[in-house]
Amino acid sequence: MPRRRAPIAITIGIVGALVVAFFVFAGIYADVLWYQQLGFVEVLATEWIARIVLFVIGFLAMALPVWISIQIAYRTRPVYAKLNSQLDRYQEIFEPLRRLAMYGIPIVLGVFAGVSTASRWDSVLVWLNRTPFGSADAQFGLDVGFYVFELPFYRSIVGFASAVVLLSGLLVIATNYLYGAIRISGREVVISKAARIQIAITAGLYLLLQAVSIWLDQYATVTEAGSLITGASYTDVNATIPGRQILAVIAAVVAVLFLITAILGRWRLPLIGAVLLIVSSLLIGSLYPWIVQRFQVDPSARALESEYIGRNIDATRDAFGVSDIEEVQYEAETDAEPGALRADAETTASIRLMDPAVISPAFRQLEQFRQYYQFPETLDVDRYEIDGTTQDTVVAIRDLNLEGLGDAQTWFNSHLVYTHGYGLVAAAGNQRSSDGQPVFIQSGIPSTGNLPEFEPRVYFGENSPDYSIVGAPEGEQAIELDFPAGGEGEPQQTTFGGNGGPQLDNLFTKLVYALKFQSEQIFLSDQVNDESQILYDRSPIERVQKVAPFLTLDSDTYPSVVDGRVVWIVDGYTLSDQYPYSNKVSYSEAISDSEGVQQPLAFDEVNYVRNSVKATVDAYDGSVTLYAWDTEDPILQTWGKIFPDAIQDMSEMSGELMSHVRYPADLFKMQRAVLGRYHVTESDAFYSREDAWTTPKDPTQGSASTLLQPPYYLTMQMPGQEAPTYSIYSTFIPEARGTQSRNVLRGYLAVDSNAGAEDGERAEGYGKLRLLSLPEDDNVPGPGQVQNTFNSDPTVSQSLNLLKQGQSDVINGNLLTVPVGGGLLYVQPVYVRSTGETSYPVLQKVLVAFGDQIAFQDTLDEALNVLFGGDSGAAAGDEEVEPTEPGQTPDEGGEQPATDDTELQALLNRARQVIEDKQQALQDGDWAAYGQADAELAEIISELIVLADEGSAEAPATEPPATEAPSGN
């Protein structure tokens, strides 16, 4: 009976192995088809070949030495060794398994080593194709490329070799002991000659490798993070590095002593040498650097570390691309004078009121149309030329939401009928309708508006289904829903006409994908024909990541209409954590803010970053194109050698694509995280951190939140620029000391994000960083202070309470900071949303602040005029909006406050400022200024009396001053 069961068990095992092998093959074959269809099979082939070759190398490099070591130990064992009873029993147990162990142990270790080695395919390829940086480190004078490409490779080789020798040595000792070549009798250890030679040689090789490792460790000091800086500090240069050099020499000498022992047979000298090495490592490697640090450096750290801090500052600014920043000392005005915005009229007209993080529900209610469509929670900001003027816009794709099908979510509907989203929706960033809704410049189904004509179907989006099967023979009835029925009649059907995925043109391919997606319908459905294509891995970021595994991608991709197509634009970075002397920053922490908290990456601590690639993904056919953006980046040049056909030159970019690429947000966040401290270029000031800055918390998230305020895209004109340009900006406040934090503005960082509109030619100013530094004694309020002023002002509170009537919620939009009028203007849209299920936020009010003065009006244009004494000197983008009438809100029955009289509000604001000037003059004993202020106050009172008499018949509703005036003497 057992004999009959054996063939059955073997057959089952073989069948099971074949099934597993076919599943593995199906996955591999599907990957080949996917990459082949996209035209990036070179990437897959290069990676796989590298992994296979390295697996074989790693396997052999581990398995062969281990197997040879075991064989030598076994074959040179004593023939007539006298063993104790315990070893006899061990041999009896082990002998039947000896052959299996002598081959199995090396094979198992080889497999683990091969897998580990194969995972380092990228570091091996970049070492083979390395490109010099052309700049040297400050300590050793070696090219930066040595640290980025070579040193990690050499250290991994030495580490691998050390593991091989160590494991071989341990197995040699175990084998020799088991077979009596090593005997322990009391205090005496007897080792046979053959065992002595093998162990001594193995120990000598291991110590030689340790000598090389210690020697390489001295170079690593310039890339290791210390308590003060990243890089070699005074103690490292004067104690650690010389100590490692000495230890490397000692280790090499001890290795030679072990090799001599293999010949002479005396263990005394190598054992003494090994003890000396251990003692030396404690004294020279640990104790001496501690003494230097504690008794020499700590008492005079500021002076002794100055040179090395300077190295760290220079390297960090170079590695993060901020060395050419233009810093301007900005004496910000805080008095809102009439006409102050006249010189900034273009910037004022472009201030964005539509908050992309707030108005997504408005897009859903106004533009979703069907339950199976959706918009993302946070929309994107782009810009288009409308009637000859560049317009900042809030954009989003109308993507699929299969959950909205409810009971109709069958396999047929989910994968054959509902296959794509439809249309790009765009709203003007600086405009609002009279009832607070977005003003759409592209909307509807079919898509209409002011944007150039484009293919509206979105088969590849951020929320596309996991897979869809599209395509059919010519003349066959279309089954894909193109867009739903509307006023024009029946729903429209379409058939995909592009090349977007592998073709299901044979039974084998259908079977492969049926296994991949675990759906027999792919194989059985009669709707899957020879013209069918299967679309999957459809997220733009996922597609780019698969074809460019050497890139780290920006967390936000955005859609744009380019050359008649909707394309997703994705920014790709090359990173390193081995740039000498550059400060290491946590990538995930640096890019996390109130718009999203990022999970730590496997490669999270970085000290070099470049926006090396701009990638596009066609929303219709999913085609991916990679453009080399930073051609001077040595890391990109290296990967260009590895994948020579994967990346196109920037000259291939069209002018229309150029007009939509932007300076990436994640790179900007990394740079602002660095500049919080590294805007200081003097070593002494840097050491004292007397002028350290930080990014303010997002004031719209509440006082308990620790999330940072995100950067914002705006069209504006920075000091030093000749005209407004599309930019991204962020602000700085003083770094908190303990629990104390002053929320006053200390810096304003912006970068030119406009790449121009010429084919293959980047605009000269693109990427120019500008930093406005505010004086220490200039207490311009920071975002937190301004938000607190808005929230605590009695006039604002009263108005907001009125807006909250009728079960409505008030939502504060993004608090924007704009450098206009010689100072810094804060603008915050205020939205009202009812509590109904179909409600959405509508823009009802606008808060503005300049210095310590605020205004709160129905429109930005009105608010600016009130803030700047009745005439700001410029028109905002919402100047044509009619003031909101008292009555119901657009989505709820809450009562609105009446519109303020602009002239009256402006006079009240002037009166408050004059009273403050009068009090200050009294404190300073400046009687001339006091008399001038008193006369101006009397004039304002007279104007108020006249205005009150003129309006007494109609009794217009007005608001009290935005901020209550203090009492004067």
CSV table of N, CA and C in Angstrom, one decimal, residues 921-967:
chain,number,residue,atom,x,y,z
A,921,ALA,N,2.0,109.3,19.6
A,921,ALA,CA,2.6,110.6,19.7
A,921,ALA,C,2.6,111.2,21.1
A,922,LEU,N,1.6,110.9,21.8
A,922,LEU,CA,1.5,111.3,23.2
A,922,LEU,C,2.5,110.6,24.1
A,923,GLN,N,2.7,109.3,23.8
A,923,GLN,CA,3.7,108.5,24.6
A,923,GLN,C,5.1,109.0,24.2
A,924,ASP,N,5.4,109.4,23.0
A,924,ASP,CA,6.7,109.8,22.5
A,924,ASP,C,7.0,111.3,22.9
A,925,GLY,N,5.9,112.0,23.3
A,925,GLY,CA,6.1,113.4,23.6
A,925,GLY,C,6.3,114.3,22.3
A,926,ASP,N,5.8,113.7,21.2
A,926,ASP,CA,5.9,114.5,19.9
A,926,ASP,C,4.6,115.3,19.8
A,927,TRP,N,4.6,116.6,20.3
A,927,TRP,CA,3.4,117.3,20.3
A,927,TRP,C,3.0,117.8,18.9
A,928,ALA,N,3.9,117.9,18.0
A,928,ALA,CA,3.6,118.3,16.6
A,928,ALA,C,2.8,117.2,16.0
A,929,ALA,N,3.3,116.0,16.1
A,929,ALA,CA,2.5,114.9,15.5
A,929,ALA,C,1.2,114.7,16.2
A,930,TYR,N,1.2,114.9,17.5
A,930,TYR,CA,-0.1,114.8,18.3
A,930,TYR,C,-1.1,115.8,17.7
A,931,GLY,N,-0.7,117.1,17.5
A,931,GLY,CA,-1.6,118.1,17.0
A,931,GLY,C,-2.1,117.7,15.6
A,932,GLN,N,-1.2,117.2,14.7
A,932,GLN,CA,-1.5,116.8,13.4
A,932,GLN,C,-2.6,115.7,13.4
A,933,ALA,N,-2.4,114.7,14.2
A,933,ALA,CA,-3.3,113.6,14.3
A,933,ALA,C,-4.7,114.1,14.8
A,934,ASP,N,-4.6,115.0,15.8
A,934,ASP,CA,-5.9,115.5,16.4
A,934,ASP,C,-6.7,116.3,15.3
A,935,ALA,N,-6.0,117.0,14.5
A,935,ALA,CA,-6.7,117.8,13.4
A,935,ALA,C,-7.2,116.8,12.4
A,936,GLU,N,-6.5,115.8,12.0
A,936,GLU,CA,-7.0,114.8,11.1
A,936,GLU,C,-8.2,114.0,11.6
A,937,LEU,N,-8.2,113.7,12.9
A,937,LEU,CA,-9.3,113.1,13.5
A,937,LEU,C,-10.6,113.9,13.5
A,938,ALA,N,-10.4,115.2,13.7
A,938,ALA,CA,-11.6,116.1,13.6
A,938,ALA,C,-12.1,116.2,12.2
A,939,GLU,N,-11.2,116.1,11.2
A,939,GLU,CA,-11.7,116.2,9.8
A,939,GLU,C,-12.4,114.9,9.5
A,940,ILE,N,-12.0,113.7,10.0
A,940,ILE,CA,-12.7,112.5,9.7
A,940,ILE,C,-14.0,112.5,10.4
A,941,ILE,N,-14.1,113.0,11.6
A,941,ILE,CA,-15.4,113.1,12.3
A,941,ILE,C,-16.4,113.9,11.5
A,942,SER,N,-15.9,115.1,10.9
A,942,SER,CA,-16.8,115.9,10.1
A,942,SER,C,-17.3,115.2,8.9
A,943,GLU,N,-16.4,114.4,8.3
A,943,GLU,CA,-16.8,113.6,7.1
A,943,GLU,C,-17.8,112.6,7.5
A,944,LEU,N,-17.7,112.0,8.6
A,944,LEU,CA,-18.6,111.0,9.1
A,944,LEU,C,-20.0,111.6,9.4
A,945,ILE,N,-20.0,112.8,9.9
A,945,ILE,CA,-21.3,113.5,10.2
A,945,ILE,C,-22.0,113.8,8.9
A,946,VAL,N,-21.2,114.3,7.9
A,946,VAL,CA,-21.8,114.6,6.6
A,946,VAL,C,-22.4,113.3,6.0
A,947,LEU,N,-21.6,112.3,6.0
A,947,LEU,CA,-22.0,111.0,5.4
A,947,LEU,C,-23.3,110.5,6.1
A,948,ALA,N,-23.3,110.6,7.5
A,948,ALA,CA,-24.5,110.2,8.2
A,948,ALA,C,-25.7,111.0,7.8
A,949,ASP,N,-25.6,112.3,7.7
A,949,ASP,CA,-26.7,113.1,7.3
A,949,ASP,C,-27.3,112.8,5.9
A,950,GLU,N,-26.3,112.5,5.0
A,950,GLU,CA,-26.7,112.1,3.6
A,950,GLU,C,-27.5,110.8,3.5
A,951,GLY,N,-27.1,109.9,4.4
A,951,GLY,CA,-27.7,108.6,4.4
A,951,GLY,C,-28.8,108.4,5.4
A,952,SER,N,-29.2,109.5,6.1
A,952,SER,CA,-30.2,109.3,7.2
A,952,SER,C,-31.6,108.9,6.6
A,953,ALA,N,-31.9,109.4,5.4
A,953,ALA,CA,-33.2,109.0,4.8
A,953,ALA,C,-33.3,107.6,4.5
A,954,GLU,N,-32.3,107.0,4.0
A,954,GLU,CA,-32.3,105.6,3.7
A,954,GLU,C,-31.8,104.7,4.8
A,955,ALA,N,-31.1,105.2,5.7
A,955,ALA,CA,-30.5,104.5,6.8
A,955,ALA,C,-29.8,103.2,6.3
A,956,PRO,N,-28.7,103.3,5.6
A,956,PRO,CA,-28.1,102.1,5.0
A,956,PRO,C,-27.5,101.3,6.2
A,957,ALA,N,-27.5,100.0,5.9
A,957,ALA,CA,-26.9,99.1,6.9
A,957,ALA,C,-25.4,99.1,6.8
A,958,THR,N,-24.7,99.3,7.9
A,958,THR,CA,-23.2,99.3,7.9
A,958,THR,C,-22.7,98.4,8.9
A,959,GLU,N,-21.4,98.2,8.8
A,959,GLU,CA,-20.7,97.4,9.8
A,959,GLU,C,-19.8,98.3,10.6
A,960,PRO,N,-19.6,98.1,11.9
A,960,PRO,CA,-18.7,98.8,12.7
A,960,PRO,C,-17.3,98.6,12.2
A,961,PRO,N,-16.3,99.3,12.7
A,961,PRO,CA,-14.9,99.1,12.3
A,961,PRO,C,-14.5,97.6,12.4
A,962,ALA,N,-13.6,97.2,11.5
A,962,ALA,CA,-13.1,95.8,11.5
A,962,ALA,C,-12.4,95.5,12.8
A,963,THR,N,-11.7,96.5,13.3
A,963,THR,CA,-11.0,96.3,14.6
A,963,THR,C,-11.4,97.5,15.5
A,964,GLU,N,-11.8,97.3,16.7
A,964,GLU,CA,-12.2,98.4,17.5
A,964,GLU,C,-11.1,99.3,17.8
A,965,ALA,N,-11.3,100.6,17.7
A,965,ALA,CA,-10.3,101.6,17.9
A,965,ALA,C,-10.1,101.7,19.4
A,966,PRO,N,-8.8,101.8,19.8
A,966,PRO,CA,-8.5,102.1,21.3
A,966,PRO,C,-8.9,103.5,21.7
A,967,SER,N,-9.1,103.7,22.9
A,967,SER,CA,-9.5,105.0,23.4
A,967,SER,C,-8.3,105.9,23.5
